[in-house]
XYZ file of C-alpha atoms in Angstrom:
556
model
C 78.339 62.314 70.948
C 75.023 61.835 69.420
C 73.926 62.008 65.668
C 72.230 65.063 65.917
C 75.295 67.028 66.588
C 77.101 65.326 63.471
C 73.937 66.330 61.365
C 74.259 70.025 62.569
C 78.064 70.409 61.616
C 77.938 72.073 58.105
C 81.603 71.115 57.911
C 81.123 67.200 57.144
C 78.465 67.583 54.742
C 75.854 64.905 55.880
C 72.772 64.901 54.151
C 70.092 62.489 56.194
C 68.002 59.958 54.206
C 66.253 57.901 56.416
C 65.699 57.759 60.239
C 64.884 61.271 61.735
C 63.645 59.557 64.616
C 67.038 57.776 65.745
C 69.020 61.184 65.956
C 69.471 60.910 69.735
C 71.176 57.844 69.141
C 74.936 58.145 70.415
C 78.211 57.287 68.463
C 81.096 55.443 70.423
C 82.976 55.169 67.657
C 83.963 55.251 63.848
C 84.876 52.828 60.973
C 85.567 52.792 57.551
C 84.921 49.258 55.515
C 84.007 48.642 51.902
C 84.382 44.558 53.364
C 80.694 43.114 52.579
C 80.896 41.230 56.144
C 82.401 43.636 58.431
C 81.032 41.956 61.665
C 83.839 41.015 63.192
C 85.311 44.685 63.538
C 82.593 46.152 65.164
C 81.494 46.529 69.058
C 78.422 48.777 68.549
C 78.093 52.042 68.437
C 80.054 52.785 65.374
C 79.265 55.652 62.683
C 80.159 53.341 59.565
C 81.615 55.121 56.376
C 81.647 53.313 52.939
C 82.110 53.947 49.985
C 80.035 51.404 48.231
C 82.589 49.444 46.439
C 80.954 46.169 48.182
C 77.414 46.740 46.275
C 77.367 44.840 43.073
C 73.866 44.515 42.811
C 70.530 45.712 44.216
C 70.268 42.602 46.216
C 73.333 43.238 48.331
C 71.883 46.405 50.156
C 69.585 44.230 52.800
C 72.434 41.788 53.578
C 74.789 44.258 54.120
C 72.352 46.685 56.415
C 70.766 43.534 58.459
C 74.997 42.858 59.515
C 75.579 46.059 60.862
C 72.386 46.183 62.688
C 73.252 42.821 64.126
C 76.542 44.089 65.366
C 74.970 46.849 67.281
C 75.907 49.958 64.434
C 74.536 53.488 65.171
C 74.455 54.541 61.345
C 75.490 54.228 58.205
C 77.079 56.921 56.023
C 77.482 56.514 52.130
C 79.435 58.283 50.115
C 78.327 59.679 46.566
C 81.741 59.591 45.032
C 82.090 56.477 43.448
C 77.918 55.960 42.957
C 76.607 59.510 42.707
C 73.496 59.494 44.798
C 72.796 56.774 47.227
C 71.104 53.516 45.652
C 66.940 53.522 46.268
C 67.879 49.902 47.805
C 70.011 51.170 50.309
C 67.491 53.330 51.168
C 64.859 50.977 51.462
C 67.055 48.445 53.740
C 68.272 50.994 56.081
C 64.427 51.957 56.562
C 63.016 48.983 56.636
C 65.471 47.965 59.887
C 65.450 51.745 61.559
C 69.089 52.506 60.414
C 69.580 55.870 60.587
C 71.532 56.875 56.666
C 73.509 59.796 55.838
C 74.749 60.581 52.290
C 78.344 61.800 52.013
C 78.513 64.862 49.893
C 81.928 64.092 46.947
C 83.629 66.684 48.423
C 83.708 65.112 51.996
C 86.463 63.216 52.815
C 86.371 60.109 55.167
C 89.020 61.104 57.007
C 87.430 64.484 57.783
C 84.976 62.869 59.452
C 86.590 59.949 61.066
C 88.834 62.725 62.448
C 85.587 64.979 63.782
C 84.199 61.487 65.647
C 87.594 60.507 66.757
C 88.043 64.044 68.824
C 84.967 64.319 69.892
C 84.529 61.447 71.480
C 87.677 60.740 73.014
C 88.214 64.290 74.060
C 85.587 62.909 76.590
C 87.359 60.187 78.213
C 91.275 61.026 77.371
C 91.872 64.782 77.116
C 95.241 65.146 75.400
C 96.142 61.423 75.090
C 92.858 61.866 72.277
C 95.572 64.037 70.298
C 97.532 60.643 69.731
C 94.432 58.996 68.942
C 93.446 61.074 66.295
C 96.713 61.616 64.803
C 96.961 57.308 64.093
C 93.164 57.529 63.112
C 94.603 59.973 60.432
C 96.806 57.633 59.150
C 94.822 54.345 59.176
C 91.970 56.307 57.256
C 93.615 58.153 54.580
C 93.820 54.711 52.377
C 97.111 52.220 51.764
C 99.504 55.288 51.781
C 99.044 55.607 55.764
C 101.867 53.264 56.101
C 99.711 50.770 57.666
C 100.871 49.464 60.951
C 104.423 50.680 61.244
C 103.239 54.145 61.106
C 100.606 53.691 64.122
C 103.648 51.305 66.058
C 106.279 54.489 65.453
C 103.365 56.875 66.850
C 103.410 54.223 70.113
C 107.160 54.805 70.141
C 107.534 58.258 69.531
C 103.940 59.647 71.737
C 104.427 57.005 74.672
C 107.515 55.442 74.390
C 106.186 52.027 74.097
C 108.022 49.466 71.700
C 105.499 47.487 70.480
C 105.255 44.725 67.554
C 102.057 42.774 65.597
C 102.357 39.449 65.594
C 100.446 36.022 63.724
C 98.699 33.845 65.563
C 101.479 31.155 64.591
C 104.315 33.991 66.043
C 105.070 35.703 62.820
C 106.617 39.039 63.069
C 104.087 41.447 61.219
C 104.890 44.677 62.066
C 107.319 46.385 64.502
C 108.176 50.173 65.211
C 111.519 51.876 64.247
C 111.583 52.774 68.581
C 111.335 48.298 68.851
C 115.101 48.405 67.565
C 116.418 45.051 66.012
C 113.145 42.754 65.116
C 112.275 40.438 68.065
C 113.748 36.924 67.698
C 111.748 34.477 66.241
C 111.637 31.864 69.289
C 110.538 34.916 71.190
C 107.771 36.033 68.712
C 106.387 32.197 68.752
C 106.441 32.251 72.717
C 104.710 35.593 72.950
C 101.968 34.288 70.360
C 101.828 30.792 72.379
C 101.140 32.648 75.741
C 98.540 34.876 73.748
C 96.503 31.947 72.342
C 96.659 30.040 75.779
C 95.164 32.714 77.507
C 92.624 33.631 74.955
C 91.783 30.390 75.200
C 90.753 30.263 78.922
C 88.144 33.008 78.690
C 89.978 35.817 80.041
C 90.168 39.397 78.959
C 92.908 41.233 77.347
C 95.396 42.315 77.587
C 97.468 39.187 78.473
C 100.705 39.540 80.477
C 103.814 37.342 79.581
C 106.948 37.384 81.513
C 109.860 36.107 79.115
C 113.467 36.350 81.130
C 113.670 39.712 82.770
C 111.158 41.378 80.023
C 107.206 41.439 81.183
C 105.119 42.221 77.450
C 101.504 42.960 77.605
C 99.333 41.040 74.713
C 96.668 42.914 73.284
C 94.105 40.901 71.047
C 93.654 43.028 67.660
C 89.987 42.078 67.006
C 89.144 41.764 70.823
C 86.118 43.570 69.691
C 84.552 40.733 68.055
C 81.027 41.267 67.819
C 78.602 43.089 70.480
C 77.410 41.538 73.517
C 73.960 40.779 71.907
C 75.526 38.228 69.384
C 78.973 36.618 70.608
C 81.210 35.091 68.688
C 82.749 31.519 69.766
C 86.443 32.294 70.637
C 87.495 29.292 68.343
C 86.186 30.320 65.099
C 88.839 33.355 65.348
C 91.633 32.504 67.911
C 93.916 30.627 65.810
C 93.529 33.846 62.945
C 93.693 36.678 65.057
C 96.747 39.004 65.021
C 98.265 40.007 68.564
C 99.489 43.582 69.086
C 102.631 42.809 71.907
C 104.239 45.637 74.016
C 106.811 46.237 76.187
C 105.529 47.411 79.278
C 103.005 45.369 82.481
C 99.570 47.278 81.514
C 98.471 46.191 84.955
C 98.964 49.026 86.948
C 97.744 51.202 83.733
C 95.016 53.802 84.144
C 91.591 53.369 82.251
C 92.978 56.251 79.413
C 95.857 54.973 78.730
C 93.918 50.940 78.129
C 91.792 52.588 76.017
C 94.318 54.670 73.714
C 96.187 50.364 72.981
C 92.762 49.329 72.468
C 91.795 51.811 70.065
C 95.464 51.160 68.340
C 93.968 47.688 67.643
C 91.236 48.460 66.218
C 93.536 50.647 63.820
C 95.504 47.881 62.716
C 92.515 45.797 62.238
C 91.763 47.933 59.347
C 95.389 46.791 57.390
C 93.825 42.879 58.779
C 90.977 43.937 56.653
C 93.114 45.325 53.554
C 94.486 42.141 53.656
C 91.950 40.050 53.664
C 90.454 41.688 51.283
C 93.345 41.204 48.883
C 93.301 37.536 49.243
C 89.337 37.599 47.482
C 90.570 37.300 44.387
C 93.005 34.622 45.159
C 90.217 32.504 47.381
C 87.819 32.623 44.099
C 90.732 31.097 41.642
C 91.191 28.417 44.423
C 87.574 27.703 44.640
C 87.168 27.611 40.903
C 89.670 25.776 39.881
C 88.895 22.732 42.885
C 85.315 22.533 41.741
C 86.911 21.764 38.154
C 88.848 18.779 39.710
C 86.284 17.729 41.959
C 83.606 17.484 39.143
C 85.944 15.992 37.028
C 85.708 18.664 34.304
C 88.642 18.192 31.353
C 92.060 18.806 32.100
C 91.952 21.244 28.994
C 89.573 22.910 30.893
C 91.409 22.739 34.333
C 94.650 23.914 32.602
C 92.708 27.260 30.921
C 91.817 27.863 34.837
C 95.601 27.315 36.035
C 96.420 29.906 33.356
C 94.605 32.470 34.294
C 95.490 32.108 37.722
C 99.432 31.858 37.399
C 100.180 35.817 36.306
C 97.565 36.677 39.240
C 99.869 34.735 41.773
C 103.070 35.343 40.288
C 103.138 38.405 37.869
C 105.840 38.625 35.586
C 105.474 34.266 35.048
C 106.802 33.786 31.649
C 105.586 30.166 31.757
C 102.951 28.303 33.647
C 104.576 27.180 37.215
C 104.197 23.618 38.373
C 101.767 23.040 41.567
C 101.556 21.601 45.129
C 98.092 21.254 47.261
C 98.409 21.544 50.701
C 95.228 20.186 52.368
C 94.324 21.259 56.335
C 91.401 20.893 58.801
C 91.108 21.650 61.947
C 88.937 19.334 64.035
C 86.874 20.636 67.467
C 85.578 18.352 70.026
C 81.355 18.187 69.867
C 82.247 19.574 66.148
C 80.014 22.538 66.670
C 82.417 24.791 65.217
C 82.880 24.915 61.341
C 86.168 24.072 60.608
C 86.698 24.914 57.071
C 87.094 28.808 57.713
C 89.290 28.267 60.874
C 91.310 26.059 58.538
C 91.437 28.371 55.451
C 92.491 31.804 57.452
C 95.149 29.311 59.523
C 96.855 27.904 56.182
C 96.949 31.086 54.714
C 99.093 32.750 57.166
C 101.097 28.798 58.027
C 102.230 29.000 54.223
C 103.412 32.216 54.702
C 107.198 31.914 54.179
C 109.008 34.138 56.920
C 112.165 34.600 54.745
C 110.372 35.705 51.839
C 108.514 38.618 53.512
C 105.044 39.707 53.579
C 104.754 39.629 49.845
C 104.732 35.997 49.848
C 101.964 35.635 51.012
C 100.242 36.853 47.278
C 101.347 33.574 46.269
C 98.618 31.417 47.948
C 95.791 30.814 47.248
C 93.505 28.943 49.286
C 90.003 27.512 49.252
C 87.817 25.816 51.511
C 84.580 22.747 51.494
C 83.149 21.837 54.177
C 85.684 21.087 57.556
C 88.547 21.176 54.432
C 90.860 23.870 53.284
C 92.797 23.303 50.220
C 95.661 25.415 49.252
C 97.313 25.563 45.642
C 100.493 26.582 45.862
C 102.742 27.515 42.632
C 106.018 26.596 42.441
C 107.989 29.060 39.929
C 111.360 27.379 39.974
C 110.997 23.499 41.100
C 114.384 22.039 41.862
C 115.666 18.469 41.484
C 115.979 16.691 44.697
C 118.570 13.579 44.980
C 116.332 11.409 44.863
C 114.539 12.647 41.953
C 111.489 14.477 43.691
C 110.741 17.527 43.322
C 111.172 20.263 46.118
C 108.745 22.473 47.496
C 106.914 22.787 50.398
C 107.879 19.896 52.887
C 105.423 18.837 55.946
C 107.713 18.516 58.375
C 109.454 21.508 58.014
C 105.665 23.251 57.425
C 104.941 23.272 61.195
C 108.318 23.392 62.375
C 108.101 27.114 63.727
C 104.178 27.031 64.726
C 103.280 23.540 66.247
C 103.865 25.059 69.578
C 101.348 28.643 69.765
C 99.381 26.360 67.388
C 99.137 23.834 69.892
C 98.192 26.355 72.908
C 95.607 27.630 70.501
C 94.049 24.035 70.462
C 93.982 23.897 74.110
C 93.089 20.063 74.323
C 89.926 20.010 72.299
C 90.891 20.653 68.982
C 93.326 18.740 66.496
C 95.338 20.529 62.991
C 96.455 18.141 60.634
C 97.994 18.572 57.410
C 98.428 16.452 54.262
C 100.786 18.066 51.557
C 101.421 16.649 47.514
C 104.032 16.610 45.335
C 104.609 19.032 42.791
C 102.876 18.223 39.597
C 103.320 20.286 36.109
C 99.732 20.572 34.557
C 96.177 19.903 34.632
C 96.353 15.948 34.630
C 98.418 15.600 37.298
C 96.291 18.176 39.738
C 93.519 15.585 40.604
C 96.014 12.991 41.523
C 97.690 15.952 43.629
C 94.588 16.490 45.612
C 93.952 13.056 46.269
C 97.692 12.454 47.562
C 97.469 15.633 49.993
C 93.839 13.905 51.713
C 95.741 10.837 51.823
C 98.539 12.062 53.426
C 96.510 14.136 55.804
C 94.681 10.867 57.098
C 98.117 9.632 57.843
C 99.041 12.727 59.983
C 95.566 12.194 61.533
C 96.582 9.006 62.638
C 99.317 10.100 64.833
C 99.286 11.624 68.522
C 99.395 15.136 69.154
C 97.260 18.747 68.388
C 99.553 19.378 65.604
C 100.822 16.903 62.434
C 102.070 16.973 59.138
C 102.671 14.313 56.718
C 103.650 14.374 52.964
C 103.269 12.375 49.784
C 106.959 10.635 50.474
C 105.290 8.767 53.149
C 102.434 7.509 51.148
C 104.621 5.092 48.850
C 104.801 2.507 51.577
C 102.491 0.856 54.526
C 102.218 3.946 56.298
C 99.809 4.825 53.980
C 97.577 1.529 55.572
C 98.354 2.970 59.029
C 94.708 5.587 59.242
C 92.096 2.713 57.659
C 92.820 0.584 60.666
C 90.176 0.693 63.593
C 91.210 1.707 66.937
C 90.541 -1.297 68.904
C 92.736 -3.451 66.369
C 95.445 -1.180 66.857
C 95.329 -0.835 70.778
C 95.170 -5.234 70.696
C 97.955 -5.059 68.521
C 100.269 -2.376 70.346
C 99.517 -4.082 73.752
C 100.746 -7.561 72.548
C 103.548 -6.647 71.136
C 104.845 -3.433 73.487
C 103.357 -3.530 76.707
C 105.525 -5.948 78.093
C 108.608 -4.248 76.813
C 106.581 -1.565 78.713
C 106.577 -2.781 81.376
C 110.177 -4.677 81.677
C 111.430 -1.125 81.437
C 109.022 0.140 84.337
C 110.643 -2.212 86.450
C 113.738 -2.494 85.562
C 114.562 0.858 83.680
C 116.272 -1.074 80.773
C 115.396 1.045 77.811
C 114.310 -1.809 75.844
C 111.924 0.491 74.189
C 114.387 3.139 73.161
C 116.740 -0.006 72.178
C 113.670 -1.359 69.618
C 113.184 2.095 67.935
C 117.158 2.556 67.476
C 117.839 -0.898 66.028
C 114.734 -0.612 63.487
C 115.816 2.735 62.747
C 119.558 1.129 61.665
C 118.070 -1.433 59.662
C 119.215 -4.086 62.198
C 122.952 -3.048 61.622
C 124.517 -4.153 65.072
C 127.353 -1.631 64.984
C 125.600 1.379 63.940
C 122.905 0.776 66.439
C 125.649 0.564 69.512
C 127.361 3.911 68.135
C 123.883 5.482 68.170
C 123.115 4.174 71.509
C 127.034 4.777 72.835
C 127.235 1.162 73.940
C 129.018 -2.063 73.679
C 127.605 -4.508 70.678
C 127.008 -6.972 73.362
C 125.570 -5.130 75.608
C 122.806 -4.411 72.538
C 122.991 -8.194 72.028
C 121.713 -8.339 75.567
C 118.939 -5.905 75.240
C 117.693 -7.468 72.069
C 117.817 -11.396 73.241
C 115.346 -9.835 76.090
C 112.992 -8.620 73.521
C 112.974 -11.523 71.263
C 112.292 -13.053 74.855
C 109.239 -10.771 76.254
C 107.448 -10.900 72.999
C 108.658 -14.550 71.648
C 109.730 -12.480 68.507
C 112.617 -12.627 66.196
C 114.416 -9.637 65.393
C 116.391 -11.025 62.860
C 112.713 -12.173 60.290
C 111.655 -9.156 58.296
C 108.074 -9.594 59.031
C 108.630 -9.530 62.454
C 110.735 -6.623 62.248
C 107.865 -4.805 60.803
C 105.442 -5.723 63.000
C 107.526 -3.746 65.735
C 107.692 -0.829 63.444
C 104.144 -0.813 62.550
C 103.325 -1.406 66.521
C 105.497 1.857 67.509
C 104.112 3.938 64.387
C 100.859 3.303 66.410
C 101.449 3.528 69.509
């Protein structure tokens, strides 16, 4: 439909303020955003609504305008509820870049008009599958009490008999429809998300099929719209962010109305993506305050005012100031074209997410980023004890238990996620120290193969910590001398000697614990041992050469 036609429907209220000679211009689509960055939801040829909750100033009108025109927008319509009449400056920057703007009169609601564009434009391409899309535009648009996207997966269930689910990037279960039954399993969810991000990664178009047993799912990318054409988007800055909308059903033999109707779905659910994001704002800003207070070095009296204000903000009803853990991440591309900070940010956000503590959980982080670095502060209401006297909390191993794998098909071979994580410290003094031992411990996860690795502050109390400062060619001289003719003894002769090393330093040398691990006769082990001390003219029995074998498999 073109503007012209939404101009001449009394019903919707549009009042024109700028661009009379764009009126042919046609509308594809519609969204509502108050985001001040909506790029990445738009394809082009959207009617945008807002409501002007993103203008703080005069000097946010020409930013805002110059986005959508980059992303391909047919016009902008603002509504005079919250403002009364449209700012001059909007006025101006929609002008001055040939932005058609309408003014919304009070009584208008967006809905009303999202519902007008919505059936007039797919009545063009769907006929009376457009009912279904209207009905879910209905209930994305009419604000938080929509449901979100259970109501628009129940509508999939109930109009089309699809059972469908959101899912993370890392295979969390977001959303699922009452018609889905029982919640999918969690290995399955993490496969599904795994074949998602694999085939994102090669290029190809949506929707994705996955065959898992005897069930075949179709994998629909929820922001496949990215930007327009004119301006597109690298596939890494978003792929390891991005949810994945996962039905039941091949979509292969699916005709063009029906691909449409899941596609629009996405875009649906992108909006509760964007109510989401836009919740975490507030928590990004007390990250980002309160880390340029550490890294400047301001006073811990300071600091600790900062950590005050942001404890009832991350956990209301706080009697008492929680104690704190950093979690530090980056995620590395080859050719490091690709800014890594805001990859890392949006991918900590949803890794710290704990499953078993629901959705709501995820109010409790808040996360920052500088440069290639995201930094999370995480609060701690109730630290426990551990036997050992730590304290417990978030543990790195455990971290990436669940996601290493779709993380690792997200990667695809050219990029690298490592994580460093602290202990838990109980005020302002200790925080610096905190943020220190997370980096630290993150250089030691860098140091070890693989796309994906964690590593916490209980590993930084001994040599390991050594293990990233030393250069590559030292360590590949040291490994070979000391390794590659166990190597290569076990090539030839398949004698585990290898596997026999890593079990006997892992027993502390203890002869009879070692042969229970391995299930075999002490002097058979005696055997296997002698042979090593022989290849590498080493004694297993002198400490220091004991750790020079574990330092030369730690590298290896």
């Amino acid at each position: 439909m073109r503007l012209r036609a939404l101009l001449d429907t009394d019903a919707l209220g549009l009042k024109l303020l700028g661009g009379e000679d764009e009126l042919d211009r046609t509308v594809r689509g519609v969204m509502t955003t108050d985001l001040r960055d909506p790029s990445r939801y738009l394809a082009g040829g959207e009617l945008v609504l807002t409501g002007l909750a993103w203008r703080r100033d005069a000097d946010d009108s020409e930013p805002f305008v110059r986005i959508l025109v980059q992303a391909g927008v047919t016009a902008l319509a603002a509504g005079e509820a919250e403002l009364g009449d449209v700012p001059e400056d909007l006025v101006v920057a929609c002008a001055r870049h040939h932005l058609p703007l309408f003014a919304v009169h009070e009584s208008v609601a967006f809905a009303t008009i999202t519902e007008h564009v919505v059936r007039q434009v797919s009545g063009e391409r769907a006929g009376d599958l457009a009912a279904v899309v209207d009905r879910h535009r209905r209930m994305m648009t009419s604000g938080p009490a929509g449901g979100g996207p259970d109501v628009v997966l129940d509508l999939l269930g109930t109009d089309l008999d699809l059972r469908a689910w959101v899912l993370s990037p890392t295979g969390r279960l977001i959303a699922g429809s009452k018609a889905a039954g029982p919640a999918l399993p969690a290995g399955t969810c993490a496969r599904l998300a795994g074949e998602h991000l694999a085939a994102t990664r090669t290029g190809r178009r949506g929707p994705h099929r996955a065959v898992l047993g005897a069930t075949t799912y179709s994998l629909f990318p929820v922001r496949s719209t990215g930007r327009s054409p004119q301006h597109p988007r690298d596939v890494r800055e978003t792929v390891l962010s991005d949810w994945l909308l996962a039905v039941e059903a091949d979509a292969g033999d699916w005709p063009e109305e029906r691909l449409d109707l899941l596609y629009g779905v996405t875009q649906l659910i992108a909006v509760e993506r964007d109510r989401r994001d836009a919740a975490r704002t507030v928590r990004r800003r007390l990250a980002q305050e309160v880390l340029e207070l550490v890294q400047t070095g301001a006073a811990p009296a300071e600091i600790a005012a900062r950590l005050r204000v942001a404890a009832p903000v991350l956990l209301p009803g706080l009697g008492t100031a929680p104690h704190w853990q950093v979690v530090v991440a980056r995620v590395d591309w080859d050719g490091g074209e690709i800014e890594g900070g805001p990859v890392a940010q949006a991918l900590l956000e949803e890794v710290l997410v704990d499953p078993a503590a629901g959705p709501e959980h995820s109010g409790r982080i808040a996360v920052a980023h500088t440069g290639d670095e995201a930094i999370a502060l995480v609060p701690l209401p109730a630290v426990s004890t551990e036997h050992d006297g730590s304290q417990a909390g978030v543990l790195a191993d455990a971290l990436l238990e669940s996601v290493r794998d779709p993380l690792t098909a997200g990667l695809d071979g050219d990029g690298r996620l490592t994580l460093g994580v602290s202990a838990a410290v109980h005020s302002a003094e200790g925080l610096r120290g905190a943020l220190e031992e997370a980096r630290h411990a993150r250089r030691v996860a860098a140091a070890r193969p693989g796309r994906v690795c964690a590593a916490g502050h209980q590993e930084l109390a001994s040599h390991v910590l050594l293990l990233p400062f030393v250069p590559d060619d030292v360590r590949r001289a040291f490994t070979a001398r000391l390794l590659d003719p166990l190597r290569d003894y076990d090539r030839r002769h398949r004698a585990e000697l290898i596997p026999t090393l890593e079990a006997f330093l892992d027993c502390d040398g203890s002869w009879t614990r070692c042969a229970g691990r391995l299930h075999l006769h002490v002097n058979t082990l005696r055997y296997r041992v002698g042979r090593i001390e022989q290849l590498t003219s080493r004694d297993l029995s002198r400490l220091e050469d004991k750790l020079d074998f574990f330092l030369a498999l730690r590298m290896s």
